[in-house]
Amino acid sequence: MVLLDLYSRFERTHDYAMARGWLIFTAMVSSLGELILL
């Protein structure tokens, strides 16, 4: 049961890291697009 708890906690932090990575990636792409448009 401890292993299962550790796994679920890891999965949650992994999802958070992925979401944060996508947010940073989207921000970079949009800023690059603005630079190209300007």
PDB file of N, CA and C in Angstrom:
ATOM      1  N   MET A   1       0.831  -1.210   0.000  1.00  0.00           N
ATOM      2  CA  MET A   1       0.000   0.000   0.000  1.00  0.00           C
ATOM      3  C   MET A   1       0.865   1.259   0.000  1.00  0.00           C
ATOM      4  N   VAL A   2       2.010   1.181   0.652  1.00  0.00           N
ATOM      5  CA  VAL A   2       2.916   2.337   0.681  1.00  0.00           C
ATOM      6  C   VAL A   2       3.449   2.601  -0.722  1.00  0.00           C
ATOM      7  N   LEU A   3       3.743   1.508  -1.442  1.00  0.00           N
ATOM      8  CA  LEU A   3       4.261   1.636  -2.803  1.00  0.00           C
ATOM      9  C   LEU A   3       3.215   2.281  -3.710  1.00  0.00           C
ATOM     10  N   LEU A   4       1.958   1.869  -3.518  1.00  0.00           N
ATOM     11  CA  LEU A   4       0.870   2.430  -4.322  1.00  0.00           C
ATOM     12  C   LEU A   4       0.724   3.928  -4.048  1.00  0.00           C
ATOM     13  N   ASP A   5       0.859   4.324  -2.785  1.00  0.00           N
ATOM     14  CA  ASP A   5       0.756   5.740  -2.419  1.00  0.00           C
ATOM     15  C   ASP A   5       1.897   6.534  -3.045  1.00  0.00           C
ATOM     16  N   LEU A   6       3.100   5.973  -3.002  1.00  0.00           N
ATOM     17  CA  LEU A   6       4.249   6.636  -3.609  1.00  0.00           C
ATOM     18  C   LEU A   6       4.056   6.777  -5.109  1.00  0.00           C
ATOM     19  N   TYR A   7       3.496   5.741  -5.740  1.00  0.00           N
ATOM     20  CA  TYR A   7       3.282   5.773  -7.189  1.00  0.00           C
ATOM     21  C   TYR A   7       2.265   6.838  -7.573  1.00  0.00           C
ATOM     22  N   SER A   8       1.159   6.910  -6.815  1.00  0.00           N
ATOM     23  CA  SER A   8       0.131   7.908  -7.133  1.00  0.00           C
ATOM     24  C   SER A   8       0.679   9.316  -6.926  1.00  0.00           C
ATOM     25  N   ARG A   9       1.499   9.485  -5.908  1.00  0.00           N
ATOM     26  CA  ARG A   9       2.095  10.802  -5.649  1.00  0.00           C
ATOM     27  C   ARG A   9       3.052  11.169  -6.777  1.00  0.00           C
ATOM     28  N   PHE A  10       3.830  10.196  -7.254  1.00  0.00           N
ATOM     29  CA  PHE A  10       4.758  10.439  -8.358  1.00  0.00           C
ATOM     30  C   PHE A  10       3.986  10.805  -9.623  1.00  0.00           C
ATOM     31  N   GLU A  11       2.860  10.099  -9.856  1.00  0.00           N
ATOM     32  CA  GLU A  11       2.076  10.360 -11.049  1.00  0.00           C
ATOM     33  C   GLU A  11       1.514  11.776 -11.019  1.00  0.00           C
ATOM     34  N   ARG A  12       1.092  12.225  -9.844  1.00  0.00           N
ATOM     35  CA  ARG A  12       0.550  13.576  -9.721  1.00  0.00           C
ATOM     36  C   ARG A  12       1.624  14.620  -9.992  1.00  0.00           C
ATOM     37  N   THR A  13       2.809  14.432  -9.433  1.00  0.00           N
ATOM     38  CA  THR A  13       3.886  15.398  -9.652  1.00  0.00           C
ATOM     39  C   THR A  13       4.342  15.350 -11.106  1.00  0.00           C
ATOM     40  N   HIS A  14       4.285  14.163 -11.727  1.00  0.00           N
ATOM     41  CA  HIS A  14       4.675  14.030 -13.133  1.00  0.00           C
ATOM     42  C   HIS A  14       3.685  14.789 -14.012  1.00  0.00           C
ATOM     43  N   ASP A  15       2.393  14.664 -13.706  1.00  0.00           N
ATOM     44  CA  ASP A  15       1.376  15.395 -14.466  1.00  0.00           C
ATOM     45  C   ASP A  15       1.578  16.894 -14.311  1.00  0.00           C
ATOM     46  N   TYR A  16       1.912  17.326 -13.088  1.00  0.00           N
ATOM     47  CA  TYR A  16       2.136  18.754 -12.837  1.00  0.00           C
ATOM     48  C   TYR A  16       3.339  19.251 -13.625  1.00  0.00           C
ATOM     49  N   ALA A  17       4.398  18.461 -13.641  1.00  0.00           N
ATOM     50  CA  ALA A  17       5.602  18.859 -14.375  1.00  0.00           C
ATOM     51  C   ALA A  17       5.315  18.931 -15.871  1.00  0.00           C
ATOM     52  N   MET A  18       4.521  17.980 -16.376  1.00  0.00           N
ATOM     53  CA  MET A  18       4.171  17.990 -17.798  1.00  0.00           C
ATOM     54  C   MET A  18       3.328  19.210 -18.139  1.00  0.00           C
ATOM     55  N   ALA A  19       2.375  19.533 -17.269  1.00  0.00           N
ATOM     56  CA  ALA A  19       1.506  20.689 -17.508  1.00  0.00           C
ATOM     57  C   ALA A  19       2.332  21.970 -17.493  1.00  0.00           C
ATOM     58  N   ARG A  20       3.270  22.057 -16.534  1.00  0.00           N
ATOM     59  CA  ARG A  20       4.114  23.255 -16.453  1.00  0.00           C
ATOM     60  C   ARG A  20       5.011  23.343 -17.688  1.00  0.00           C
ATOM     61  N   GLY A  21       5.523  22.202 -18.144  1.00  0.00           N
ATOM     62  CA  GLY A  21       6.362  22.185 -19.338  1.00  0.00           C
ATOM     63  C   GLY A  21       5.588  22.646 -20.567  1.00  0.00           C
ATOM     64  N   TRP A  22       4.330  22.183 -20.690  1.00  0.00           N
ATOM     65  CA  TRP A  22       3.507  22.603 -21.828  1.00  0.00           C
ATOM     66  C   TRP A  22       3.216  24.090 -21.760  1.00  0.00           C
ATOM     67  N   LEU A  23       3.004  24.609 -20.524  1.00  0.00           N
ATOM     68  CA  LEU A  23       2.723  26.036 -20.352  1.00  0.00           C
ATOM     69  C   LEU A  23       3.926  26.859 -20.811  1.00  0.00           C
ATOM     70  N   ILE A  24       5.120  26.442 -20.392  1.00  0.00           N
ATOM     71  CA  ILE A  24       6.346  27.146 -20.792  1.00  0.00           C
ATOM     72  C   ILE A  24       6.551  27.051 -22.299  1.00  0.00           C
ATOM     73  N   PHE A  25       6.283  25.850 -22.861  1.00  0.00           N
ATOM     74  CA  PHE A  25       6.454  25.639 -24.299  1.00  0.00           C
ATOM     75  C   PHE A  25       5.498  26.527 -25.091  1.00  0.00           C
ATOM     76  N   THR A  26       4.250  26.602 -24.639  1.00  0.00           N
ATOM     77  CA  THR A  26       3.253  27.427 -25.325  1.00  0.00           C
ATOM     78  C   THR A  26       3.642  28.906 -25.252  1.00  0.00           C
ATOM     79  N   ALA A  27       4.127  29.335 -24.090  1.00  0.00           N
ATOM     80  CA  ALA A  27       4.526  30.728 -23.928  1.00  0.00           C
ATOM     81  C   ALA A  27       5.705  31.056 -24.854  1.00  0.00           C
ATOM     82  N   MET A  28       6.651  30.126 -24.962  1.00  0.00           N
ATOM     83  CA  MET A  28       7.804  30.343 -25.837  1.00  0.00           C
ATOM     84  C   MET A  28       7.371  30.435 -27.296  1.00  0.00           C
ATOM     85  N   VAL A  29       6.478  29.532 -27.704  1.00  0.00           N
ATOM     86  CA  VAL A  29       6.016  29.523 -29.096  1.00  0.00           C
ATOM     87  C   VAL A  29       5.256  30.806 -29.417  1.00  0.00           C
ATOM     88  N   SER A  30       4.396  31.253 -28.497  1.00  0.00           N
ATOM     89  CA  SER A  30       3.614  32.466 -28.757  1.00  0.00           C
ATOM     90  C   SER A  30       4.524  33.694 -28.814  1.00  0.00           C
ATOM     91  N   SER A  31       5.534  33.745 -27.945  1.00  0.00           N
ATOM     92  CA  SER A  31       6.445  34.888 -27.981  1.00  0.00           C
ATOM     93  C   SER A  31       7.288  34.855 -29.260  1.00  0.00           C
ATOM     94  N   LEU A  32       7.661  33.666 -29.695  1.00  0.00           N
ATOM     95  CA  LEU A  32       8.406  33.548 -30.956  1.00  0.00           C
ATOM     96  C   LEU A  32       7.535  33.995 -32.121  1.00  0.00           C
ATOM     97  N   GLY A  33       6.258  33.628 -32.092  1.00  0.00           N
ATOM     98  CA  GLY A  33       5.328  34.032 -33.140  1.00  0.00           C
ATOM     99  C   GLY A  33       5.177  35.544 -33.186  1.00  0.00           C
ATOM    100  N   GLU A  34       5.136  36.168 -32.015  1.00  0.00           N
ATOM    101  CA  GLU A  34       5.028  37.631 -31.970  1.00  0.00           C
ATOM    102  C   GLU A  34       6.276  38.275 -32.552  1.00  0.00           C
ATOM    103  N   LEU A  35       7.442  37.698 -32.245  1.00  0.00           N
ATOM    104  CA  LEU A  35       8.687  38.243 -32.786  1.00  0.00           C
ATOM    105  C   LEU A  35       8.705  38.138 -34.305  1.00  0.00           C
ATOM    106  N   ILE A  36       8.226  37.006 -34.818  1.00  0.00           N
ATOM    107  CA  ILE A  36       8.206  36.806 -36.278  1.00  0.00           C
ATOM    108  C   ILE A  36       7.212  37.779 -36.919  1.00  0.00           C
ATOM    109  N   LEU A  37       6.046  37.970 -36.274  1.00  0.00           N
ATOM    110  CA  LEU A  37       5.032  38.868 -36.831  1.00  0.00           C
ATOM    111  C   LEU A  37       5.520  40.311 -36.828  1.00  0.00           C
ATOM    112  N   LEU A  38       6.261  40.664 -35.783  1.00  0.00           N
ATOM    113  CA  LEU A  38       6.777  42.026 -35.724  1.00  0.00           C
ATOM    114  C   LEU A  38       7.938  42.181 -36.718  1.00  0.00           C
TER     115      LEU A  38
END
